[in-house]
Amino acid sequence: PASPGIFSAVEPLSRSLKRLGKPLTGDDGIIYACSGRFFNAFTSNGSMAWSLHLNYTCNGSMAPVYGGKRKVYIVAENRVLMINSLNIGTPEPAVEPFFGNESAE
């Protein structure tokens, strides 16, 4: 490359960026997508509705699956997680293992 310094300056920045995985648009108009260890929901105008930290890394190449009643299923590492957005902000868990290895990290 003509300017190797340009590439070395850009590389650390690109490693710290997280990309959104394949999205799902729910019947409520909310757009759901994973990014690393976060599951995000966006309103139809693109603003963040909410974000959940996960104990596992999402498989961003697979879109979430809408399960009705504000439930979304995602593949994260070697398991399927169920996200229940109705439980966000309540004592009930918003993220639960649905299928796969259920051992805690």
PDB file of N, CA and C in Angstrom:
ATOM      1  N   PRO A   1       0.826  -1.188   0.000  1.00  0.00           N
ATOM      2  CA  PRO A   1       0.000   0.000   0.000  1.00  0.00           C
ATOM      3  C   PRO A   1       0.867   1.247   0.000  1.00  0.00           C
ATOM      4  N   ALA A   2       0.365   2.287  -0.628  1.00  0.00           N
ATOM      5  CA  ALA A   2       1.094   3.545  -0.725  1.00  0.00           C
ATOM      6  C   ALA A   2       1.240   4.205   0.631  1.00  0.00           C
ATOM      7  N   SER A   3       0.237   4.106   1.486  1.00  0.00           N
ATOM      8  CA  SER A   3       0.267   4.721   2.819  1.00  0.00           C
ATOM      9  C   SER A   3      -0.104   3.689   3.875  1.00  0.00           C
ATOM     10  N   PRO A   4       0.847   2.847   4.293  1.00  0.00           N
ATOM     11  CA  PRO A   4       0.510   1.798   5.252  1.00  0.00           C
ATOM     12  C   PRO A   4       0.007   2.349   6.579  1.00  0.00           C
ATOM     13  N   GLY A   5       0.389   3.579   6.932  1.00  0.00           N
ATOM     14  CA  GLY A   5      -0.079   4.169   8.186  1.00  0.00           C
ATOM     15  C   GLY A   5      -1.583   4.355   8.224  1.00  0.00           C
ATOM     16  N   ILE A   6      -2.181   4.577   7.074  1.00  0.00           N
ATOM     17  CA  ILE A   6      -3.636   4.756   7.023  1.00  0.00           C
ATOM     18  C   ILE A   6      -4.332   3.481   7.463  1.00  0.00           C
ATOM     19  N   PHE A   7      -3.876   2.349   6.973  1.00  0.00           N
ATOM     20  CA  PHE A   7      -4.517   1.091   7.313  1.00  0.00           C
ATOM     21  C   PHE A   7      -4.329   0.729   8.777  1.00  0.00           C
ATOM     22  N   SER A   8      -3.152   0.973   9.324  1.00  0.00           N
ATOM     23  CA  SER A   8      -2.928   0.631  10.726  1.00  0.00           C
ATOM     24  C   SER A   8      -3.741   1.526  11.654  1.00  0.00           C
ATOM     25  N   ALA A   9      -4.029   2.756  11.234  1.00  0.00           N
ATOM     26  CA  ALA A   9      -4.845   3.644  12.066  1.00  0.00           C
ATOM     27  C   ALA A   9      -6.312   3.244  12.023  1.00  0.00           C
ATOM     28  N   VAL A  10      -6.755   2.687  10.919  1.00  0.00           N
ATOM     29  CA  VAL A  10      -8.160   2.320  10.764  1.00  0.00           C
ATOM     30  C   VAL A  10      -8.452   0.977  11.417  1.00  0.00           C
ATOM     31  N   GLU A  11      -7.509   0.059  11.388  1.00  0.00           N
ATOM     32  CA  GLU A  11      -7.746  -1.286  11.900  1.00  0.00           C
ATOM     33  C   GLU A  11      -8.242  -1.325  13.338  1.00  0.00           C
ATOM     34  N   PRO A  12      -7.605  -0.664  14.305  1.00  0.00           N
ATOM     35  CA  PRO A  12      -8.109  -0.760  15.679  1.00  0.00           C
ATOM     36  C   PRO A  12      -9.543  -0.257  15.813  1.00  0.00           C
ATOM     37  N   LEU A  13      -9.907   0.766  15.063  1.00  0.00           N
ATOM     38  CA  LEU A  13     -11.265   1.283  15.113  1.00  0.00           C
ATOM     39  C   LEU A  13     -12.250   0.242  14.609  1.00  0.00           C
ATOM     40  N   SER A  14     -11.937  -0.423  13.504  1.00  0.00           N
ATOM     41  CA  SER A  14     -12.868  -1.399  12.939  1.00  0.00           C
ATOM     42  C   SER A  14     -13.052  -2.594  13.865  1.00  0.00           C
ATOM     43  N   ARG A  15     -12.063  -2.948  14.640  1.00  0.00           N
ATOM     44  CA  ARG A  15     -12.198  -4.064  15.576  1.00  0.00           C
ATOM     45  C   ARG A  15     -13.148  -3.734  16.713  1.00  0.00           C
ATOM     46  N   SER A  16     -13.260  -2.465  17.075  1.00  0.00           N
ATOM     47  CA  SER A  16     -14.110  -2.095  18.198  1.00  0.00           C
ATOM     48  C   SER A  16     -15.560  -1.875  17.782  1.00  0.00           C
ATOM     49  N   LEU A  17     -15.826  -1.764  16.476  1.00  0.00           N
ATOM     50  CA  LEU A  17     -17.185  -1.540  16.009  1.00  0.00           C
ATOM     51  C   LEU A  17     -17.969  -2.843  16.015  1.00  0.00           C
ATOM     52  N   LYS A  18     -19.235  -2.762  16.364  1.00  0.00           N
ATOM     53  CA  LYS A  18     -20.116  -3.926  16.325  1.00  0.00           C
ATOM     54  C   LYS A  18     -21.124  -3.715  15.212  1.00  0.00           C
ATOM     55  N   ARG A  19     -21.327  -4.732  14.430  1.00  0.00           N
ATOM     56  CA  ARG A  19     -22.298  -4.659  13.347  1.00  0.00           C
ATOM     57  C   ARG A  19     -23.591  -5.313  13.796  1.00  0.00           C
ATOM     58  N   LEU A  20     -24.677  -4.805  13.271  1.00  0.00           N
ATOM     59  CA  LEU A  20     -25.964  -5.427  13.528  1.00  0.00           C
ATOM     60  C   LEU A  20     -26.095  -6.668  12.665  1.00  0.00           C
ATOM     61  N   GLY A  21     -26.676  -7.703  13.255  1.00  0.00           N
ATOM     62  CA  GLY A  21     -26.947  -8.914  12.504  1.00  0.00           C
ATOM     63  C   GLY A  21     -28.183  -8.736  11.639  1.00  0.00           C
ATOM     64  N   LYS A  22     -28.586  -9.810  10.986  1.00  0.00           N
ATOM     65  CA  LYS A  22     -29.781  -9.763  10.148  1.00  0.00           C
ATOM     66  C   LYS A  22     -30.975  -9.364  11.007  1.00  0.00           C
ATOM     67  N   PRO A  23     -31.799  -8.443  10.521  1.00  0.00           N
ATOM     68  CA  PRO A  23     -32.912  -7.941  11.327  1.00  0.00           C
ATOM     69  C   PRO A  23     -34.203  -8.737  11.143  1.00  0.00           C
ATOM     70  N   LEU A  24     -35.106  -8.502  12.059  1.00  0.00           N
ATOM     71  CA  LEU A  24     -36.475  -9.014  11.995  1.00  0.00           C
ATOM     72  C   LEU A  24     -37.394  -7.838  12.274  1.00  0.00           C
ATOM     73  N   THR A  25     -38.438  -7.681  11.486  1.00  0.00           N
ATOM     74  CA  THR A  25     -39.453  -6.677  11.781  1.00  0.00           C
ATOM     75  C   THR A  25     -40.659  -7.403  12.339  1.00  0.00           C
ATOM     76  N   GLY A  26     -40.989  -7.119  13.600  1.00  0.00           N
ATOM     77  CA  GLY A  26     -42.127  -7.757  14.251  1.00  0.00           C
ATOM     78  C   GLY A  26     -43.440  -7.184  13.761  1.00  0.00           C
ATOM     79  N   ASP A  27     -44.548  -7.864  14.066  1.00  0.00           N
ATOM     80  CA  ASP A  27     -45.851  -7.362  13.636  1.00  0.00           C
ATOM     81  C   ASP A  27     -46.233  -6.071  14.350  1.00  0.00           C
ATOM     82  N   ASP A  28     -45.455  -5.720  15.390  1.00  0.00           N
ATOM     83  CA  ASP A  28     -45.666  -4.459  16.105  1.00  0.00           C
ATOM     84  C   ASP A  28     -44.858  -3.313  15.494  1.00  0.00           C
ATOM     85  N   GLY A  29     -44.130  -3.584  14.399  1.00  0.00           N
ATOM     86  CA  GLY A  29     -43.332  -2.558  13.738  1.00  0.00           C
ATOM     87  C   GLY A  29     -41.951  -2.368  14.330  1.00  0.00           C
ATOM     88  N   ILE A  30     -41.648  -3.057  15.432  1.00  0.00           N
ATOM     89  CA  ILE A  30     -40.327  -2.972  16.057  1.00  0.00           C
ATOM     90  C   ILE A  30     -39.341  -3.789  15.219  1.00  0.00           C
ATOM     91  N   ILE A  31     -38.137  -3.252  15.049  1.00  0.00           N
ATOM     92  CA  ILE A  31     -37.080  -3.937  14.307  1.00  0.00           C
ATOM     93  C   ILE A  31     -36.102  -4.509  15.324  1.00  0.00           C
ATOM     94  N   TYR A  32     -35.868  -5.812  15.262  1.00  0.00           N
ATOM     95  CA  TYR A  32     -35.009  -6.516  16.204  1.00  0.00           C
ATOM     96  C   TYR A  32     -33.736  -6.963  15.499  1.00  0.00           C
ATOM     97  N   ALA A  33     -32.588  -6.823  16.185  1.00  0.00           N
ATOM     98  CA  ALA A  33     -31.317  -7.276  15.611  1.00  0.00           C
ATOM     99  C   ALA A  33     -30.296  -7.496  16.725  1.00  0.00           C
ATOM    100  N   CYS A  34     -29.427  -8.478  16.520  1.00  0.00           N
ATOM    101  CA  CYS A  34     -28.334  -8.763  17.452  1.00  0.00           C
ATOM    102  C   CYS A  34     -27.094  -7.976  17.061  1.00  0.00           C
ATOM    103  N   SER A  35     -26.258  -7.757  18.051  1.00  0.00           N
ATOM    104  CA  SER A  35     -24.948  -7.160  17.823  1.00  0.00           C
ATOM    105  C   SER A  35     -24.028  -7.662  18.926  1.00  0.00           C
ATOM    106  N   GLY A  36     -23.221  -8.665  18.607  1.00  0.00           N
ATOM    107  CA  GLY A  36     -22.327  -9.221  19.625  1.00  0.00           C
ATOM    108  C   GLY A  36     -23.113  -9.863  20.754  1.00  0.00           C
ATOM    109  N   ARG A  37     -22.941  -9.334  21.954  1.00  0.00           N
ATOM    110  CA  ARG A  37     -23.656  -9.854  23.122  1.00  0.00           C
ATOM    111  C   ARG A  37     -24.847  -8.974  23.507  1.00  0.00           C
ATOM    112  N   PHE A  38     -25.374  -8.244  22.540  1.00  0.00           N
ATOM    113  CA  PHE A  38     -26.538  -7.392  22.790  1.00  0.00           C
ATOM    114  C   PHE A  38     -27.646  -7.728  21.808  1.00  0.00           C
ATOM    115  N   PHE A  39     -28.874  -7.686  22.307  1.00  0.00           N
ATOM    116  CA  PHE A  39     -30.050  -7.823  21.462  1.00  0.00           C
ATOM    117  C   PHE A  39     -30.770  -6.489  21.508  1.00  0.00           C
ATOM    118  N   ASN A  40     -30.979  -5.894  20.350  1.00  0.00           N
ATOM    119  CA  ASN A  40     -31.489  -4.528  20.264  1.00  0.00           C
ATOM    120  C   ASN A  40     -32.848  -4.482  19.594  1.00  0.00           C
ATOM    121  N   ALA A  41     -33.643  -3.501  20.005  1.00  0.00           N
ATOM    122  CA  ALA A  41     -34.931  -3.237  19.369  1.00  0.00           C
ATOM    123  C   ALA A  41     -34.968  -1.769  18.983  1.00  0.00           C
ATOM    124  N   PHE A  42     -35.434  -1.511  17.770  1.00  0.00           N
ATOM    125  CA  PHE A  42     -35.500  -0.154  17.241  1.00  0.00           C
ATOM    126  C   PHE A  42     -36.931   0.160  16.826  1.00  0.00           C
ATOM    127  N   THR A  43     -37.321   1.410  17.013  1.00  0.00           N
ATOM    128  CA  THR A  43     -38.631   1.840  16.538  1.00  0.00           C
ATOM    129  C   THR A  43     -38.576   1.998  15.023  1.00  0.00           C
ATOM    130  N   SER A  44     -39.722   2.202  14.406  1.00  0.00           N
ATOM    131  CA  SER A  44     -39.768   2.308  12.945  1.00  0.00           C
ATOM    132  C   SER A  44     -39.013   3.528  12.415  1.00  0.00           C
ATOM    133  N   ASN A  45     -38.748   4.532  13.276  1.00  0.00           N
ATOM    134  CA  ASN A  45     -37.975   5.695  12.816  1.00  0.00           C
ATOM    135  C   ASN A  45     -36.472   5.515  13.048  1.00  0.00           C
ATOM    136  N   GLY A  46     -36.061   4.337  13.541  1.00  0.00           N
ATOM    137  CA  GLY A  46     -34.645   4.032  13.708  1.00  0.00           C
ATOM    138  C   GLY A  46     -34.072   4.315  15.077  1.00  0.00           C
ATOM    139  N   SER A  47     -34.853   4.901  15.982  1.00  0.00           N
ATOM    140  CA  SER A  47     -34.322   5.165  17.322  1.00  0.00           C
ATOM    141  C   SER A  47     -34.370   3.881  18.162  1.00  0.00           C
ATOM    142  N   MET A  48     -33.466   3.797  19.128  1.00  0.00           N
ATOM    143  CA  MET A  48     -33.361   2.621  19.984  1.00  0.00           C
ATOM    144  C   MET A  48     -34.569   2.556  20.920  1.00  0.00           C
ATOM    145  N   ALA A  49     -35.277   1.440  20.890  1.00  0.00           N
ATOM    146  CA  ALA A  49     -36.395   1.216  21.809  1.00  0.00           C
ATOM    147  C   ALA A  49     -35.860   0.636  23.117  1.00  0.00           C
ATOM    148  N   TRP A  50     -34.995  -0.384  23.013  1.00  0.00           N
ATOM    149  CA  TRP A  50     -34.354  -0.985  24.176  1.00  0.00           C
ATOM    150  C   TRP A  50     -33.210  -1.873  23.696  1.00  0.00           C
ATOM    151  N   SER A  51     -32.360  -2.255  24.646  1.00  0.00           N
ATOM    152  CA  SER A  51     -31.227  -3.126  24.365  1.00  0.00           C
ATOM    153  C   SER A  51     -31.017  -4.037  25.563  1.00  0.00           C
ATOM    154  N   LEU A  52     -30.801  -5.313  25.310  1.00  0.00           N
ATOM    155  CA  LEU A  52     -30.556  -6.283  26.378  1.00  0.00           C
ATOM    156  C   LEU A  52     -29.155  -6.864  26.243  1.00  0.00           C
ATOM    157  N   HIS A  53     -28.428  -6.917  27.357  1.00  0.00           N
ATOM    158  CA  HIS A  53     -27.134  -7.596  27.370  1.00  0.00           C
ATOM    159  C   HIS A  53     -27.397  -9.088  27.490  1.00  0.00           C
ATOM    160  N   LEU A  54     -26.691  -9.875  26.696  1.00  0.00           N
ATOM    161  CA  LEU A  54     -26.813 -11.329  26.717  1.00  0.00           C
ATOM    162  C   LEU A  54     -25.544 -11.933  27.293  1.00  0.00           C
ATOM    163  N   ASN A  55     -25.655 -13.115  27.851  1.00  0.00           N
ATOM    164  CA  ASN A  55     -24.477 -13.829  28.346  1.00  0.00           C
ATOM    165  C   ASN A  55     -23.774 -14.597  27.230  1.00  0.00           C
ATOM    166  N   TYR A  56     -24.323 -14.548  26.037  1.00  0.00           N
ATOM    167  CA  TYR A  56     -23.797 -15.305  24.911  1.00  0.00           C
ATOM    168  C   TYR A  56     -23.720 -14.400  23.686  1.00  0.00           C
ATOM    169  N   THR A  57     -22.861 -14.764  22.746  1.00  0.00           N
ATOM    170  CA  THR A  57     -22.714 -13.994  21.513  1.00  0.00           C
ATOM    171  C   THR A  57     -23.740 -14.465  20.489  1.00  0.00           C
ATOM    172  N   CYS A  58     -24.487 -13.512  19.955  1.00  0.00           N
ATOM    173  CA  CYS A  58     -25.509 -13.812  18.945  1.00  0.00           C
ATOM    174  C   CYS A  58     -24.882 -14.289  17.650  1.00  0.00           C
ATOM    175  N   ASN A  59     -25.619 -15.093  16.934  1.00  0.00           N
ATOM    176  CA  ASN A  59     -25.243 -15.464  15.578  1.00  0.00           C
ATOM    177  C   ASN A  59     -25.897 -14.446  14.650  1.00  0.00           C
ATOM    178  N   GLY A  60     -25.159 -13.419  14.273  1.00  0.00           N
ATOM    179  CA  GLY A  60     -25.695 -12.335  13.468  1.00  0.00           C
ATOM    180  C   GLY A  60     -26.050 -12.718  12.048  1.00  0.00           C
ATOM    181  N   SER A  61     -25.587 -13.888  11.588  1.00  0.00           N
ATOM    182  CA  SER A  61     -25.920 -14.307  10.227  1.00  0.00           C
ATOM    183  C   SER A  61     -27.308 -14.933  10.147  1.00  0.00           C
ATOM    184  N   MET A  62     -27.932 -15.160  11.304  1.00  0.00           N
ATOM    185  CA  MET A  62     -29.288 -15.714  11.345  1.00  0.00           C
ATOM    186  C   MET A  62     -30.228 -14.669  11.927  1.00  0.00           C
ATOM    187  N   ALA A  63     -31.274 -14.353  11.201  1.00  0.00           N
ATOM    188  CA  ALA A  63     -32.249 -13.373  11.678  1.00  0.00           C
ATOM    189  C   ALA A  63     -33.029 -13.949  12.856  1.00  0.00           C
ATOM    190  N   PRO A  64     -33.427 -13.106  13.808  1.00  0.00           N
ATOM    191  CA  PRO A  64     -34.302 -13.566  14.887  1.00  0.00           C
ATOM    192  C   PRO A  64     -35.621 -14.081  14.299  1.00  0.00           C
ATOM    193  N   VAL A  65     -36.320 -14.893  15.077  1.00  0.00           N
ATOM    194  CA  VAL A  65     -37.614 -15.440  14.661  1.00  0.00           C
ATOM    195  C   VAL A  65     -38.674 -14.905  15.602  1.00  0.00           C
ATOM    196  N   TYR A  66     -39.737 -14.346  15.039  1.00  0.00           N
ATOM    197  CA  TYR A  66     -40.816 -13.781  15.853  1.00  0.00           C
ATOM    198  C   TYR A  66     -41.729 -14.907  16.304  1.00  0.00           C
ATOM    199  N   GLY A  67     -42.008 -14.960  17.613  1.00  0.00           N
ATOM    200  CA  GLY A  67     -42.829 -16.021  18.170  1.00  0.00           C
ATOM    201  C   GLY A  67     -44.207 -15.572  18.606  1.00  0.00           C
ATOM    202  N   GLY A  68     -44.583 -14.326  18.315  1.00  0.00           N
ATOM    203  CA  GLY A  68     -45.883 -13.822  18.753  1.00  0.00           C
ATOM    204  C   GLY A  68     -45.835 -13.389  20.203  1.00  0.00           C
ATOM    205  N   LYS A  69     -46.811 -12.627  20.615  1.00  0.00           N
ATOM    206  CA  LYS A  69     -46.918 -12.146  22.000  1.00  0.00           C
ATOM    207  C   LYS A  69     -45.619 -11.524  22.495  1.00  0.00           C
ATOM    208  N   ARG A  70     -44.954 -10.746  21.613  1.00  0.00           N
ATOM    209  CA  ARG A  70     -43.724 -10.018  21.936  1.00  0.00           C
ATOM    210  C   ARG A  70     -42.572 -10.943  22.335  1.00  0.00           C
ATOM    211  N   LYS A  71     -42.565 -12.168  21.830  1.00  0.00           N
ATOM    212  CA  LYS A  71     -41.461 -13.103  22.063  1.00  0.00           C
ATOM    213  C   LYS A  71     -40.660 -13.242  20.777  1.00  0.00           C
ATOM    214  N   VAL A  72     -39.335 -13.252  20.933  1.00  0.00           N
ATOM    215  CA  VAL A  72     -38.417 -13.386  19.804  1.00  0.00           C
ATOM    216  C   VAL A  72     -37.393 -14.450  20.173  1.00  0.00           C
ATOM    217  N   TYR A  73     -37.043 -15.292  19.213  1.00  0.00           N
ATOM    218  CA  TYR A  73     -36.068 -16.356  19.430  1.00  0.00           C
ATOM    219  C   TYR A  73     -34.815 -16.048  18.621  1.00  0.00           C
ATOM    220  N   ILE A  74     -33.645 -16.239  19.257  1.00  0.00           N
ATOM    221  CA  ILE A  74     -32.374 -15.987  18.581  1.00  0.00           C
ATOM    222  C   ILE A  74     -31.420 -17.147  18.828  1.00  0.00           C
ATOM    223  N   VAL A  75     -30.496 -17.339  17.900  1.00  0.00           N
ATOM    224  CA  VAL A  75     -29.423 -18.317  18.074  1.00  0.00           C
ATOM    225  C   VAL A  75     -28.232 -17.573  18.646  1.00  0.00           C
ATOM    226  N   ALA A  76     -27.725 -18.083  19.763  1.00  0.00           N
ATOM    227  CA  ALA A  76     -26.565 -17.482  20.423  1.00  0.00           C
ATOM    228  C   ALA A  76     -25.654 -18.610  20.883  1.00  0.00           C
ATOM    229  N   GLU A  77     -24.486 -18.675  20.285  1.00  0.00           N
ATOM    230  CA  GLU A  77     -23.519 -19.749  20.526  1.00  0.00           C
ATOM    231  C   GLU A  77     -24.211 -21.087  20.276  1.00  0.00           C
ATOM    232  N   ASN A  78     -24.257 -21.994  21.244  1.00  0.00           N
ATOM    233  CA  ASN A  78     -24.819 -23.326  20.992  1.00  0.00           C
ATOM    234  C   ASN A  78     -26.206 -23.491  21.612  1.00  0.00           C
ATOM    235  N   ARG A  79     -26.999 -22.423  21.586  1.00  0.00           N
ATOM    236  CA  ARG A  79     -28.334 -22.489  22.174  1.00  0.00           C
ATOM    237  C   ARG A  79     -29.285 -21.538  21.459  1.00  0.00           C
ATOM    238  N   VAL A  80     -30.562 -21.731  21.712  1.00  0.00           N
ATOM    239  CA  VAL A  80     -31.595 -20.804  21.253  1.00  0.00           C
ATOM    240  C   VAL A  80     -32.115 -20.090  22.490  1.00  0.00           C
ATOM    241  N   LEU A  81     -32.151 -18.765  22.434  1.00  0.00           N
ATOM    242  CA  LEU A  81     -32.650 -17.966  23.550  1.00  0.00           C
ATOM    243  C   LEU A  81     -34.009 -17.389  23.191  1.00  0.00           C
ATOM    244  N   MET A  82     -34.894 -17.334  24.199  1.00  0.00           N
ATOM    245  CA  MET A  82     -36.184 -16.689  24.025  1.00  0.00           C
ATOM    246  C   MET A  82     -36.129 -15.328  24.706  1.00  0.00           C
ATOM    247  N   ILE A  83     -36.451 -14.284  23.962  1.00  0.00           N
ATOM    248  CA  ILE A  83     -36.500 -12.924  24.494  1.00  0.00           C
ATOM    249  C   ILE A  83     -37.973 -12.569  24.648  1.00  0.00           C
ATOM    250  N   ASN A  84     -38.387 -12.221  25.852  1.00  0.00           N
ATOM    251  CA  ASN A  84     -39.763 -11.798  26.095  1.00  0.00           C
ATOM    252  C   ASN A  84     -39.733 -10.326  26.464  1.00  0.00           C
ATOM    253  N   SER A  85     -40.044  -9.467  25.500  1.00  0.00           N
ATOM    254  CA  SER A  85     -39.940  -8.027  25.751  1.00  0.00           C
ATOM    255  C   SER A  85     -40.971  -7.532  26.758  1.00  0.00           C
ATOM    256  N   LEU A  86     -42.023  -8.296  27.004  1.00  0.00           N
ATOM    257  CA  LEU A  86     -43.000  -7.904  28.026  1.00  0.00           C
ATOM    258  C   LEU A  86     -42.399  -7.975  29.428  1.00  0.00           C
ATOM    259  N   ASN A  87     -41.315  -8.735  29.593  1.00  0.00           N
ATOM    260  CA  ASN A  87     -40.677  -8.880  30.908  1.00  0.00           C
ATOM    261  C   ASN A  87     -39.585  -7.849  31.169  1.00  0.00           C
ATOM    262  N   ILE A  88     -39.261  -7.019  30.194  1.00  0.00           N
ATOM    263  CA  ILE A  88     -38.222  -6.008  30.400  1.00  0.00           C
ATOM    264  C   ILE A  88     -38.699  -5.018  31.457  1.00  0.00           C
ATOM    265  N   GLY A  89     -37.881  -4.808  32.471  1.00  0.00           N
ATOM    266  CA  GLY A  89     -38.218  -3.888  33.557  1.00  0.00           C
ATOM    267  C   GLY A  89     -39.078  -4.508  34.637  1.00  0.00           C
ATOM    268  N   THR A  90     -39.291  -5.821  34.580  1.00  0.00           N
ATOM    269  CA  THR A  90     -40.056  -6.526  35.611  1.00  0.00           C
ATOM    270  C   THR A  90     -39.127  -7.512  36.307  1.00  0.00           C
ATOM    271  N   PRO A  91     -39.574  -8.113  37.416  1.00  0.00           N
ATOM    272  CA  PRO A  91     -38.731  -9.123  38.076  1.00  0.00           C
ATOM    273  C   PRO A  91     -38.572 -10.412  37.258  1.00  0.00           C
ATOM    274  N   GLU A  92     -39.435 -10.629  36.288  1.00  0.00           N
ATOM    275  CA  GLU A  92     -39.355 -11.832  35.458  1.00  0.00           C
ATOM    276  C   GLU A  92     -38.183 -11.720  34.486  1.00  0.00           C
ATOM    277  N   PRO A  93     -37.524 -12.844  34.158  1.00  0.00           N
ATOM    278  CA  PRO A  93     -36.396 -12.771  33.215  1.00  0.00           C
ATOM    279  C   PRO A  93     -36.870 -12.421  31.805  1.00  0.00           C
ATOM    280  N   ALA A  94     -36.157 -11.515  31.164  1.00  0.00           N
ATOM    281  CA  ALA A  94     -36.476 -11.134  29.784  1.00  0.00           C
ATOM    282  C   ALA A  94     -35.806 -12.074  28.789  1.00  0.00           C
ATOM    283  N   VAL A  95     -34.733 -12.753  29.211  1.00  0.00           N
ATOM    284  CA  VAL A  95     -33.997 -13.683  28.348  1.00  0.00           C
ATOM    285  C   VAL A  95     -33.934 -15.027  29.054  1.00  0.00           C
ATOM    286  N   GLU A  96     -34.354 -16.077  28.351  1.00  0.00           N
ATOM    287  CA  GLU A  96     -34.307 -17.429  28.912  1.00  0.00           C
ATOM    288  C   GLU A  96     -33.799 -18.401  27.857  1.00  0.00           C
ATOM    289  N   PRO A  97     -33.034 -19.413  28.283  1.00  0.00           N
ATOM    290  CA  PRO A  97     -32.656 -20.459  27.328  1.00  0.00           C
ATOM    291  C   PRO A  97     -33.915 -21.200  26.889  1.00  0.00           C
ATOM    292  N   PHE A  98     -34.078 -21.394  25.600  1.00  0.00           N
ATOM    293  CA  PHE A  98     -35.227 -22.120  25.070  1.00  0.00           C
ATOM    294  C   PHE A  98     -34.824 -23.531  24.668  1.00  0.00           C
ATOM    295  N   PHE A  99     -33.613 -23.647  24.100  1.00  0.00           N
ATOM    296  CA  PHE A  99     -33.123 -24.934  23.640  1.00  0.00           C
ATOM    297  C   PHE A  99     -31.610 -24.903  23.644  1.00  0.00           C
ATOM    298  N   GLY A 100     -30.991 -25.995  24.069  1.00  0.00           N
ATOM    299  CA  GLY A 100     -29.536 -26.091  24.021  1.00  0.00           C
ATOM    300  C   GLY A 100     -28.937 -26.190  25.403  1.00  0.00           C
ATOM    301  N   ASN A 101     -27.633 -25.978  25.465  1.00  0.00           N
ATOM    302  CA  ASN A 101     -26.894 -26.065  26.717  1.00  0.00           C
ATOM    303  C   ASN A 101     -27.356 -24.959  27.652  1.00  0.00           C
ATOM    304  N   GLU A 102     -27.945 -25.324  28.783  1.00  0.00           N
ATOM    305  CA  GLU A 102     -28.507 -24.332  29.700  1.00  0.00           C
ATOM    306  C   GLU A 102     -27.595 -24.010  30.870  1.00  0.00           C
ATOM    307  N   SER A 103     -26.382 -24.518  30.867  1.00  0.00           N
ATOM    308  CA  SER A 103     -25.492 -24.233  31.990  1.00  0.00           C
ATOM    309  C   SER A 103     -25.120 -22.763  32.010  1.00  0.00           C
ATOM    310  N   ALA A 104     -25.037 -22.204  33.207  1.00  0.00           N
ATOM    311  CA  ALA A 104     -24.718 -20.775  33.359  1.00  0.00           C
ATOM    312  C   ALA A 104     -23.249 -20.542  33.069  1.00  0.00           C
ATOM    313  N   GLU A 105     -22.951 -19.317  32.607  1.00  0.00           N
ATOM    314  CA  GLU A 105     -21.543 -18.949  32.383  1.00  0.00           C
ATOM    315  C   GLU A 105     -20.916 -18.510  33.669  1.00  0.00           C
TER     316      GLU A 105
END
